[in-house]
Coordinates of C-alpha atoms and ligand atoms in Angstrom, one line a residue:
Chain E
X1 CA 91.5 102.5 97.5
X2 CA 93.2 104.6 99.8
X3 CA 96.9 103.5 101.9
X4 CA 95.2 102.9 105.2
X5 CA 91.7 100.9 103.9
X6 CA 94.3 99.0 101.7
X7 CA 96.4 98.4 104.2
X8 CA 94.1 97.2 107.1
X9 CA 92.5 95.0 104.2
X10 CA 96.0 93.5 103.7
X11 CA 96.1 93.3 107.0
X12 CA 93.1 91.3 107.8
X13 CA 94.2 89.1 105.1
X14 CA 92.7 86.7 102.3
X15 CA 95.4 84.1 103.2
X16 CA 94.1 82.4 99.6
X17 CA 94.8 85.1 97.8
X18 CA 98.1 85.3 99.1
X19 CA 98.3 81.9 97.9
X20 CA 97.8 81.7 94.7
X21 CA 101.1 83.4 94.3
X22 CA 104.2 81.0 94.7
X23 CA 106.2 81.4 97.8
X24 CA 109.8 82.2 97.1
X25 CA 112.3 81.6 99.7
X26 CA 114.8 83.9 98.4
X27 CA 113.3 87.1 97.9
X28 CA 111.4 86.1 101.0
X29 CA 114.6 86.4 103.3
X30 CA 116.2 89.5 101.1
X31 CA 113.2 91.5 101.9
X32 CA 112.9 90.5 105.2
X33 CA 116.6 91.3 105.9
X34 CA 116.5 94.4 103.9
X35 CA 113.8 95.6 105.7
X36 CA 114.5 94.7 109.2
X37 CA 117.7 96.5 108.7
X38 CA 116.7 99.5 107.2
X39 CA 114.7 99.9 110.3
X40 CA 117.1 99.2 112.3
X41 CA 119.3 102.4 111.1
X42 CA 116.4 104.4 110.6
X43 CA 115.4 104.1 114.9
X44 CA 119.2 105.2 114.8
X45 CA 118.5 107.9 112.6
X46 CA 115.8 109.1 114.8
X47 CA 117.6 108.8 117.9
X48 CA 120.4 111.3 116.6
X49 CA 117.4 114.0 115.3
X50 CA 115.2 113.8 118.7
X51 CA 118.3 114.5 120.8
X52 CA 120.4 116.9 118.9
X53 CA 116.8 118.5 118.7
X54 CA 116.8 118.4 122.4
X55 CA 120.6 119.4 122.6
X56 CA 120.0 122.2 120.3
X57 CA 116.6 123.5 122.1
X58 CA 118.4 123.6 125.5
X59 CA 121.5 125.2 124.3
X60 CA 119.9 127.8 122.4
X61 CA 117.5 128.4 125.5
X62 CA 120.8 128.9 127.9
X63 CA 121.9 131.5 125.4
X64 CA 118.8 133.3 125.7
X65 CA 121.1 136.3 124.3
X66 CA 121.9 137.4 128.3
X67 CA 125.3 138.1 129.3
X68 CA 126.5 139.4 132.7
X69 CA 129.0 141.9 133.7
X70 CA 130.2 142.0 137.2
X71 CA 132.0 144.9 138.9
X72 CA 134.1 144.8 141.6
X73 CA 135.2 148.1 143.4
X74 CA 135.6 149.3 146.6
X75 CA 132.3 149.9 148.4
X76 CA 132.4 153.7 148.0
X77 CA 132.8 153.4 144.1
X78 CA 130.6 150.8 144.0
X79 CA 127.2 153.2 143.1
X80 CA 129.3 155.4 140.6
X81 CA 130.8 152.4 138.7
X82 CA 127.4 150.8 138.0
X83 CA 125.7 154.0 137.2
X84 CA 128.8 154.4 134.2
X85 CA 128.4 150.4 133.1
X86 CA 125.0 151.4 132.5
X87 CA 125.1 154.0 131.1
X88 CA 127.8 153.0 128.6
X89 CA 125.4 149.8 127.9
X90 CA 122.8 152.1 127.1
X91 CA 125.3 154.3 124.5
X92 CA 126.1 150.4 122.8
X93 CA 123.9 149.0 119.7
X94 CA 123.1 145.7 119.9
X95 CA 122.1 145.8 123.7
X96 CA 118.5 145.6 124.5
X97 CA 118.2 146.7 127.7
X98 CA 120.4 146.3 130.8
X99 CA 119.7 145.9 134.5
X100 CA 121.8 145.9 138.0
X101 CA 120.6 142.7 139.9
X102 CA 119.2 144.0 143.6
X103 CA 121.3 142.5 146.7
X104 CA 117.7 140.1 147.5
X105 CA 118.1 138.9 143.9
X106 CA 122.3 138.4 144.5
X107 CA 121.5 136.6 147.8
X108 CA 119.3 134.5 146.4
X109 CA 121.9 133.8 143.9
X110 CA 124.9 132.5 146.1
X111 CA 122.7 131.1 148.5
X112 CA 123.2 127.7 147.5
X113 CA 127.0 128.6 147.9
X114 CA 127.4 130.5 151.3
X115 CA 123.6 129.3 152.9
X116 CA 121.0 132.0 153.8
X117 CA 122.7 134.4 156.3
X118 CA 125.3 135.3 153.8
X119 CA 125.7 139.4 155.6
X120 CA 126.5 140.6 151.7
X121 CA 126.5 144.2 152.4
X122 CA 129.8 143.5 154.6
X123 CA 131.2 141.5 151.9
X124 CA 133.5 142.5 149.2
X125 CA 131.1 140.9 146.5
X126 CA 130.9 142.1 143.4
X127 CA 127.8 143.3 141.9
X128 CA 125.8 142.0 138.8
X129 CA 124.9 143.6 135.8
X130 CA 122.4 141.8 133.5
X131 CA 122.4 142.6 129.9
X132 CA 120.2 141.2 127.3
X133 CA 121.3 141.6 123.3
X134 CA 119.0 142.0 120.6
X135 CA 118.8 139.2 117.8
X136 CA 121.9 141.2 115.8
X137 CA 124.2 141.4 119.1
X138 CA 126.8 143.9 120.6
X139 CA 130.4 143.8 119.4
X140 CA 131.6 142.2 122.7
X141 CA 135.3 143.2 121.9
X142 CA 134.4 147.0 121.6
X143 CA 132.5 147.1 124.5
X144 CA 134.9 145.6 126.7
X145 CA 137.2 148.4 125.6
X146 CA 134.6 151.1 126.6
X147 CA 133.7 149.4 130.0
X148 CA 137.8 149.5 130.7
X149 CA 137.5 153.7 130.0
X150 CA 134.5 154.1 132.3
X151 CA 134.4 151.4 134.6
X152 CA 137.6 150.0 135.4
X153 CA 136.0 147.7 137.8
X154 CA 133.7 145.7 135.4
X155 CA 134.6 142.5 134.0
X156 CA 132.2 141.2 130.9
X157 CA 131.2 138.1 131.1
X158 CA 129.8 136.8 127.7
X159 CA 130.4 132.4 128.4
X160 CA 127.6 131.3 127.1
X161 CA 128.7 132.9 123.3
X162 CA 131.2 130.1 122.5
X163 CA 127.7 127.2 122.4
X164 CA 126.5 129.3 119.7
X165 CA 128.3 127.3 117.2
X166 CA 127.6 124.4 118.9
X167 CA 123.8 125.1 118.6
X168 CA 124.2 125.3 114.8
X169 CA 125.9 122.4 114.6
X170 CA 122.8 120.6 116.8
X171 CA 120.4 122.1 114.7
X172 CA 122.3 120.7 111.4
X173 CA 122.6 117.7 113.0
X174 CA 119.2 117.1 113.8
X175 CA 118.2 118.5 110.1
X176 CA 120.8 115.3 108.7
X177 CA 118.7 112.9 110.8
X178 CA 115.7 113.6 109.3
X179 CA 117.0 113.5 105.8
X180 CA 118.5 110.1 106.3
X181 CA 115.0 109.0 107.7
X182 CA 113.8 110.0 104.2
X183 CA 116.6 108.1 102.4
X184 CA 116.5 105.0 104.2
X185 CA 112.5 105.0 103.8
X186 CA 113.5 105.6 99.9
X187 CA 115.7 102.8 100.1
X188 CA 112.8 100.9 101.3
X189 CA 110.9 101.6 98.6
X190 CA 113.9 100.8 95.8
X191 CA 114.6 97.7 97.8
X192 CA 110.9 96.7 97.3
X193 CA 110.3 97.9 94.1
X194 CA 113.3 95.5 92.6
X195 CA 112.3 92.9 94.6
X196 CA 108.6 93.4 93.4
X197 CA 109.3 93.4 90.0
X198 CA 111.6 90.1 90.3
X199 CA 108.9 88.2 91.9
X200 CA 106.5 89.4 89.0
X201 CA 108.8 88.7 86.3
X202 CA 109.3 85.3 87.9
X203 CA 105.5 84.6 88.0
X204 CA 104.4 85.4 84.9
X205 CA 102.7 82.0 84.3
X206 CA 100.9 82.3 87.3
X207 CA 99.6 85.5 86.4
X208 CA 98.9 84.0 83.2
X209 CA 96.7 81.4 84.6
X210 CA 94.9 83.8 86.8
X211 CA 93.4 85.7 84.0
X212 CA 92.7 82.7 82.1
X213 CA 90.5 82.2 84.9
X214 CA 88.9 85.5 85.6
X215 CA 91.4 87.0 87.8
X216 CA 91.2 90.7 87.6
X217 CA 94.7 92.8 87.8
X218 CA 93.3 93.8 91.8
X219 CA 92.8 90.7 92.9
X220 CA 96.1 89.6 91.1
X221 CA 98.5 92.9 92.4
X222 CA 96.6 92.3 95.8
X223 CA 98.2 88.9 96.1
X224 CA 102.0 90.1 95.3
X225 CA 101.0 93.3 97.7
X226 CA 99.9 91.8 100.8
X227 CA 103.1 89.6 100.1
X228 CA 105.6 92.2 100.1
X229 CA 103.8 94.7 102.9
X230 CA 103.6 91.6 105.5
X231 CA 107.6 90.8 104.7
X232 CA 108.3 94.5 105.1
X233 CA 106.2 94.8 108.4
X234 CA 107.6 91.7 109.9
X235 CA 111.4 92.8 108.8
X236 CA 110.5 96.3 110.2
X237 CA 109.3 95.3 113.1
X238 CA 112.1 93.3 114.3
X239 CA 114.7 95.7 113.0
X240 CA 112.8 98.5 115.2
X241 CA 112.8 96.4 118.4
X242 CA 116.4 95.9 118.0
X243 CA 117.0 99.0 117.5
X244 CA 115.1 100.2 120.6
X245 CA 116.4 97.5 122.6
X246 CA 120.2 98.6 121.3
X247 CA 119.3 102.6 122.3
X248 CA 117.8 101.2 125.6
X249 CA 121.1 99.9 126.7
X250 CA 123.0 103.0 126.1
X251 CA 125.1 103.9 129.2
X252 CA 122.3 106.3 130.6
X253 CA 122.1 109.9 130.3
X254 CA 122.8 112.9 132.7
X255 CA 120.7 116.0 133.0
X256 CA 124.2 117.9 131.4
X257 CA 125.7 114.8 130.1
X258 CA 127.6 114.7 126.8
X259 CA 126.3 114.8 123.7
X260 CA 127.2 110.9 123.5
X261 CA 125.4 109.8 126.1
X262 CA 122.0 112.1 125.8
X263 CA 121.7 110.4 122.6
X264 CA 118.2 108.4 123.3
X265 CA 114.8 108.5 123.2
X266 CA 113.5 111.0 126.4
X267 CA 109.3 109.8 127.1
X268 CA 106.8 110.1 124.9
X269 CA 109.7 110.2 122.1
X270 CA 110.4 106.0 122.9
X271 CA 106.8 106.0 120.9
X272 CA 108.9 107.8 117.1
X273 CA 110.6 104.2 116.7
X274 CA 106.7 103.1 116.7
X275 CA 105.8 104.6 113.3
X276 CA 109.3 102.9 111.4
X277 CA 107.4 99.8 110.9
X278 CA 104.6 101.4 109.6
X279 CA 105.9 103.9 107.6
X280 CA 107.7 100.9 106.2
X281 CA 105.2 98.8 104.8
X282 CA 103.0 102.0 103.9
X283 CA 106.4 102.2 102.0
X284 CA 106.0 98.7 100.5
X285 CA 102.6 98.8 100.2
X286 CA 102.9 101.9 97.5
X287 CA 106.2 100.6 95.8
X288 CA 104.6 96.9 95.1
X289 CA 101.1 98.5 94.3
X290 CA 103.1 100.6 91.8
X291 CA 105.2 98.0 90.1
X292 CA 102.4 95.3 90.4
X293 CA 100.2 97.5 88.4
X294 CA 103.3 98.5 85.8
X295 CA 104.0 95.0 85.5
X296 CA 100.0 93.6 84.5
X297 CA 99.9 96.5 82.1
X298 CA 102.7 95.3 80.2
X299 CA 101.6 92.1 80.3
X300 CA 99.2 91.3 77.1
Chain A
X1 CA 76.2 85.3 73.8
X2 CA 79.3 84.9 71.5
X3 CA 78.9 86.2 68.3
X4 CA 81.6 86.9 65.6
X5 CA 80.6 89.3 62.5
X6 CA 83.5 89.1 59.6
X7 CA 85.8 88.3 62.0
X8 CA 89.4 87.7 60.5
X9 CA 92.7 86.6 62.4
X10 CA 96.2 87.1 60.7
X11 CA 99.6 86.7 61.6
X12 CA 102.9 88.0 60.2
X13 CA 101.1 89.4 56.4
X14 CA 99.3 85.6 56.3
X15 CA 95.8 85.6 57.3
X16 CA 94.4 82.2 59.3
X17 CA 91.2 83.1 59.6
X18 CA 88.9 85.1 57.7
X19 CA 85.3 85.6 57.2
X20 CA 84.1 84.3 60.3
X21 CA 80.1 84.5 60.9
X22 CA 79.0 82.8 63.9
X23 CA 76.3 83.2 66.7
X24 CA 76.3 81.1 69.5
X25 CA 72.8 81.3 70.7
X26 CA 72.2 80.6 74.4
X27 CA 71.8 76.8 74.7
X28 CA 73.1 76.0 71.9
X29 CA 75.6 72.8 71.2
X30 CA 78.2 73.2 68.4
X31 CA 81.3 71.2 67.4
X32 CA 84.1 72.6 65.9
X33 CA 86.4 70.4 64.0
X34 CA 89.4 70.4 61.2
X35 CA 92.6 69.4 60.8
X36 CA 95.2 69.6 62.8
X37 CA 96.7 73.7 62.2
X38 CA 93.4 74.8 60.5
X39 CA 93.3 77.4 63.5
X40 CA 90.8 75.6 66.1
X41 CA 92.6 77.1 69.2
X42 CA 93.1 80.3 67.1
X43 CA 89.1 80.8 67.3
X44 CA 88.1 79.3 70.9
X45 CA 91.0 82.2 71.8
X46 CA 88.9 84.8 69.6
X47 CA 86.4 83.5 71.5
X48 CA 87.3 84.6 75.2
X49 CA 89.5 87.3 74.3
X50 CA 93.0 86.2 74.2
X51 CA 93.2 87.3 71.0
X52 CA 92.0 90.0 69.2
X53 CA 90.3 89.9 65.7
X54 CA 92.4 91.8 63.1
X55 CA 89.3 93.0 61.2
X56 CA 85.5 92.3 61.6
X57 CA 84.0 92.1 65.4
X58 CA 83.8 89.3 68.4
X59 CA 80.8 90.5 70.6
X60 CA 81.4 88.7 74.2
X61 CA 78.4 89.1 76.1
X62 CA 77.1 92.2 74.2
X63 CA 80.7 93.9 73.9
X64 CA 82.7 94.3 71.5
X65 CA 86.2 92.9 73.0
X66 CA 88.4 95.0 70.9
X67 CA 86.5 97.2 73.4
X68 CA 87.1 95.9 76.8
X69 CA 89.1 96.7 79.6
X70 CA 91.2 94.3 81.4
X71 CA 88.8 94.2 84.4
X72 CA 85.8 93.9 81.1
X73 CA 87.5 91.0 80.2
X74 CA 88.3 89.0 83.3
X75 CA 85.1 89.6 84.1
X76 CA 83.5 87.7 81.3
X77 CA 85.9 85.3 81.7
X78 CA 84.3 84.8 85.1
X79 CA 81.2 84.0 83.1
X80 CA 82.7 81.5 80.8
X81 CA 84.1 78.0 81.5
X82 CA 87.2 77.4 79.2
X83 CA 89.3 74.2 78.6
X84 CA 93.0 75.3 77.5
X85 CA 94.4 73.0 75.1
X86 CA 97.4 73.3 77.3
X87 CA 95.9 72.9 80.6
X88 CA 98.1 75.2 82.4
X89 CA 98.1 75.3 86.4
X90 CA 99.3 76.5 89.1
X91 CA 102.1 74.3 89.9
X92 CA 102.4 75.1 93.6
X93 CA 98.6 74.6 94.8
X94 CA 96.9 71.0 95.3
X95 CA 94.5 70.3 92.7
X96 CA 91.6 70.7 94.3
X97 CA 92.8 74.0 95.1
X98 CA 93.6 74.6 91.6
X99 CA 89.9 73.1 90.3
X100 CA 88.2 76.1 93.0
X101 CA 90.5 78.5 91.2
X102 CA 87.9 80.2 89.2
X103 CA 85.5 80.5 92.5
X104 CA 88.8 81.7 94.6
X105 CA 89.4 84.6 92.4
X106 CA 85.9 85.9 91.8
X107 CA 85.5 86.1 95.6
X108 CA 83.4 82.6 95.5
X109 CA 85.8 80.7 97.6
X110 CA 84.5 79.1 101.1
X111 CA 81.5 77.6 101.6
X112 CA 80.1 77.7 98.0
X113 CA 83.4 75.2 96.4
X114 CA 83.0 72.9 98.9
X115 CA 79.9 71.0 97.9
X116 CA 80.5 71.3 94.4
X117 CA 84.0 70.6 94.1
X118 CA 83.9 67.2 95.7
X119 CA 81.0 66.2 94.0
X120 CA 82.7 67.5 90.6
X121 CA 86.0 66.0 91.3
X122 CA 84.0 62.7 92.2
X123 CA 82.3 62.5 88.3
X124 CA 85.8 63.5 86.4
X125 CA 87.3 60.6 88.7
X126 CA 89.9 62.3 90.5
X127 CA 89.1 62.4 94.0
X128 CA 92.1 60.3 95.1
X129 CA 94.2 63.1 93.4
X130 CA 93.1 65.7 95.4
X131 CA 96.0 66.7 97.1
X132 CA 98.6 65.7 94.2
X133 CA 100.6 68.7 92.5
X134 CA 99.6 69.5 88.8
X135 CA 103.3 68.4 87.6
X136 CA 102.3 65.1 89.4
X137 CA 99.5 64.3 86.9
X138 CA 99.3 62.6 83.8
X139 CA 97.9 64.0 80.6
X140 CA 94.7 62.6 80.7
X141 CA 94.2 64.0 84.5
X142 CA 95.4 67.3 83.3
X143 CA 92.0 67.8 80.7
X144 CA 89.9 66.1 83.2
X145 CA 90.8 68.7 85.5
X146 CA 91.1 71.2 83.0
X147 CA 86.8 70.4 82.7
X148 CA 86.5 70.3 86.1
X149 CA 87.8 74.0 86.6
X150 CA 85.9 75.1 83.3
X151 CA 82.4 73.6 85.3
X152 CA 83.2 74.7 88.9
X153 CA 81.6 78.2 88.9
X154 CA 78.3 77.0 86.9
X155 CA 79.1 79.4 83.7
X156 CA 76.9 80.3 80.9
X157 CA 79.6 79.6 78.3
X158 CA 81.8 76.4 77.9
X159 CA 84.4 76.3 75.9
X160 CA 86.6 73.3 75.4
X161 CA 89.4 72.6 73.4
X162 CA 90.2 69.4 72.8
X163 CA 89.4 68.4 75.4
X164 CA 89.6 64.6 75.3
X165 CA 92.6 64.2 73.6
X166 CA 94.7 61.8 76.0
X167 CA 91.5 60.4 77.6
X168 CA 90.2 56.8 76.9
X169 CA 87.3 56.5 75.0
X170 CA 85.4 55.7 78.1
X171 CA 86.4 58.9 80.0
X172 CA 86.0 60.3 77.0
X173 CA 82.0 59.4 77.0
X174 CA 81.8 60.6 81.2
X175 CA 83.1 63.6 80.5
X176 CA 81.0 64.2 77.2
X177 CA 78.4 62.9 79.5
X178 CA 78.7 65.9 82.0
X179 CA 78.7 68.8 78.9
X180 CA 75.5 66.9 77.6
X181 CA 73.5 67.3 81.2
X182 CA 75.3 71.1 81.3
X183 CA 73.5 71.8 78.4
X184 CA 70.4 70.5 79.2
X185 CA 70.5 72.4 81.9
X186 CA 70.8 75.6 79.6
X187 CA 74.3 76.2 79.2
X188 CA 75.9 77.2 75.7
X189 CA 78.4 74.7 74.5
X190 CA 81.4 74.8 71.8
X191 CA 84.1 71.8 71.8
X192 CA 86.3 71.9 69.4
X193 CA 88.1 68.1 68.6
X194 CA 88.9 65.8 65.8
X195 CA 87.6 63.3 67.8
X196 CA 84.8 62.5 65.4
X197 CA 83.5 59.1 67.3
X198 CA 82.9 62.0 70.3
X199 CA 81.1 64.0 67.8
X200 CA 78.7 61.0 66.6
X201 CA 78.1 59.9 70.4
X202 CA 76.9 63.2 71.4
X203 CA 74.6 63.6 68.5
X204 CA 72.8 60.8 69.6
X205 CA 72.1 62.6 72.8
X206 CA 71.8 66.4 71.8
X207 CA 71.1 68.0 68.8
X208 CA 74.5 69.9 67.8
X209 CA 75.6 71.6 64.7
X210 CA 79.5 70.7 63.4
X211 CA 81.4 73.5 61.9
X212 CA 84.7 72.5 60.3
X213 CA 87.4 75.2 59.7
X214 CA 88.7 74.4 55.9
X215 CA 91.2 77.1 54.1
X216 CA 90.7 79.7 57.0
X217 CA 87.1 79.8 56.8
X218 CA 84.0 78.0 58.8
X219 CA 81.6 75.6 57.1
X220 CA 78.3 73.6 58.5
X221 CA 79.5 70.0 58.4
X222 CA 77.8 67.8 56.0
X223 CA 75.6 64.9 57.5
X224 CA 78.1 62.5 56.6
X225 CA 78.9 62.7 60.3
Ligands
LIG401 N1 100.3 84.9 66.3 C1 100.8 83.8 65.7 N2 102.1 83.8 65.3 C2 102.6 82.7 64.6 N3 101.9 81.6 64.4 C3 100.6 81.5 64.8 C4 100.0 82.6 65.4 N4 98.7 82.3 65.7 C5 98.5 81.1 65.2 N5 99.6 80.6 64.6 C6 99.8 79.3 63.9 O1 98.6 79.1 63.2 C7 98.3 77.7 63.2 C8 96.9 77.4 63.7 O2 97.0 77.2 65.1 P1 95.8 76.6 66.0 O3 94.8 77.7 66.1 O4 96.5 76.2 67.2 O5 95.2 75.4 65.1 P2 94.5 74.1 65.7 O6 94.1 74.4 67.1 O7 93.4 74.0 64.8 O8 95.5 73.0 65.6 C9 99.4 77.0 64.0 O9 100.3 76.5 63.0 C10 100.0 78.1 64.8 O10 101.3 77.9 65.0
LIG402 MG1 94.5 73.5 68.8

């Protein structure tokens, strides 16, 4: 039998199997609980890995290993000065190739600043020097130094190094949510298991009976299964929606916002929380299965 | 059907059982009587596989059970009608629920119980106790139902033990009644009792052999019964 023909047949139910097992309010309410709020940390623990994904994704893109370097001079140095920046950026390892931004692309640039007619060529504005690094990096310190020698009028401008941390940290952050998705669904599957074997141990008359009858160890694991996946679903689901419903409410999220508040589901990511409930009784499915089985075979 | 070949069943060094020979041919009727720890139950459980033969062979349907699976096993059980001597239940479901058992977990359930079950529950007089929990039921409405749920799924085998022990003599004679028409009907019969007015009215109605268990082995009955 595989999970998903099982499961759909659980599902679909054989309400008098699921009968013939004694109903137990107790483990009835643990598992439900149990369940309900494992899910409800585990949409938690998805929210924090789909956005410090996001987090790390966009940091990492704004790196994009560019840095400027803008010169200032008096217009009749202005030519000489960026011919020595690049040619100095040329002389420096780690630099992959370096370019002076054209006065269309500069305009374009502080257009949204100073509007369209900006006259730059009568403008003391300094020019732009892009330079993109290669995966090992320049030494920015050294470089600086060098640009001082040839090109007193040159300012580096690396901002955008300080987010590399911060992009590591995203990415270990996202790497921890994932891992406490896998421990909560293990704790899913403990939780189960214990309250699987409990309900066994409790029944063995009734299990007794049933074979007396003609009950095979299927039908008779079946019974405790469909049991403990149903309590597992139901707890799931409702921890999930709380869950969702709790991340909905969230103070909302700006394009640049925090890290605090971007933590959420963007789109077609508010369908993740979906598969907690069902991971979760595929969980309990397997663990009861397992200790259903474990349990007959001991049983002469 | 049922057959045992030397069979031999032992405990703790001692030995209860021991050279056991027996074929029950299909349709046939026996009896199986002794005293009162002579190892009655011991052999009906022989008989459907609860136990296991310490030496010789039980042959259940053609197989050797010492050979069966688990699933062999429930499935010849499925085949067999047995009345516990302890009438166990499920204490949670209704007995009527309890009586379809046997149908219920070989996939029977529905449509085919329902005729049959109030019809059966109807002859072993406990239709106004349909609904009643097993704990709510007296000894004698335990082995009726015990019968009952041996009957329900029309089985090849019957095998009863004691099972008129706290049942008036005329309950006693319905029920008896019912195993009597079973078995002209084809079906293979063993009751063990020391009920041995039971045994004398149903050999005025069929002809059965009487085996007695004596000193751990089994021995035709003389006609002084
Ligand atoms: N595995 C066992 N361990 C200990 N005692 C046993 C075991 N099997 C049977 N006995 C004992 O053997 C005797 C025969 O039991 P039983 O078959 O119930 O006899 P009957 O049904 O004829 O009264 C009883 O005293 C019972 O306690
Ligand atoms: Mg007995």
């Amino acid at each position: 039998m595989s999970a998903l023909s099982g499961l759909l047949d659980i599902l679909k139910g054989d309400a008098q199997a699921d009968r013939v097992v004694p109903r137990r309010g107790h483990s009835v309410r643990l598992t439900l609980f149990t369940s309900g709020a494992m899910a409800f940390l585990a949409v938690f623990a998805l929210a924090l890995s789909l956005a410090s994904g996001r987090l790390a994704d966009r940091w990492s893109e704004a790196l994009a290993r560019s840095s400027t370097i803008r010169i200032s001079a008096p217009a009749a140095q202005m030519e000489a000065q960026i011919w020595a920046v690049l040619e100095v950026l040329e002389q420096t390892p780690g630099v992959a190739s370096a370019r002076a931004l054209s006065e269309e692309e500069q305009r374009d640039l502080l257009e949204p600043w100073f509007g369209p007619d900006l006259p730059l060529e009568d403008l003391p504005v300094p020019r732009l020097v892009e330079v993109i690094e290669t995966a090992e990096g320049y030494d920015p310190d050294g470089l600086r130094l060098r640009l001082a020698a040839e090109a007193p009028g040159a300012v580096l401008d690396d901002h955008t190094r300080w987010r590399r941390p911060l992009v590591r940290a995203a990415e270990r952050l996202r790497s921890l949510g994932w891992i406490s998705l896998a421990l909560i669904l293990g704790s899913v599957a403990a939780m189960v298991t214990l309250a699987a074997q409990s309900a066994l141990a409790a029944n063995v008359k009734v299990i007794r009976v049933l074979r007396l009858v003609g009950a095979r160890d299927h039908y008779i694991a079946r019974a405790f299964v469909r049991r403990f996946t149903l309590r597992a679903l139901t707890g799931a689901t409702v921890g999930t929606a709380l869950g969702m419903i709790a991340i909905a409410l969230l103070p909302s999220a700006q394009e640049e916002g925090g890290f605090l508040t971007g933590l959420g589901f963007a789109g077609l990511h508010w369908l993740w929380p979906l598969t907690v409930p069902i991971l979760s009784a595929i969980t309990a499915f397997w663990a009861t299965r397992a200790a259903a089985f474990k349990t007959l075979r001991s049983l002469p | 059907m049922i057959e045992l070949q030397d069979a031999a069943y032992g405990y703790g060094g001692g030995s209860l059982l021991s050279d056991i020979n027996l074929r029950l041919a299909p349709g046939s009727f026996h009896f199986l009587t002794g005293p009162s720890g002579a190892g009655k139950t011991t052999f009906l459980k022989l008989c459907y596989a609860d136990l296991h033969a310490t030496s010789g062979r039980v042959t259940l349907f053609d197989q050797d059970t010492s050979e069966m699976s688990r699933d062999d096993v429930a499935q010849a059980r499925q085949r067999m009608g047995v009345v516990h001597q302890d009438c166990e239940f499920l204490d949670h479901l209704p007995l009527s629920e309890n009586i379809a058992l046997p149908l219920t977990v070989a996939g029977r359930g529905g449509a085919e119980q329902d005729g049959n079950l109030s019809e059966l529950m109807g002859w072993v007089g406990l239709s106004a106790r349909a609904d009643a929990l097993p704990p709510e039921l007296s000894g004698g409405e335990r082995q009726r139902a015990a019968l009952a749920r041996a009957v329900i799924t029309d089985p090849d085998v019957i095998l009863a033990d004691e099972p008129t022990g706290n049942i008036d003599w005329e309950m006693s004679l319905r029920l008896l009644q019912l195993l009597v028409e079973l078995n002209r009907m084809g079906k293979t019969i063993l009751i063990a009792t020391h009920d041995l007015a039971l045994i004398r009215a149903a050999k005025a109605q069929v002809s059965a052999r009487v085996l007695r268990i004596a000193g751990g082995r089994l021995q035709l009955a003389g006609a002084d019964l």
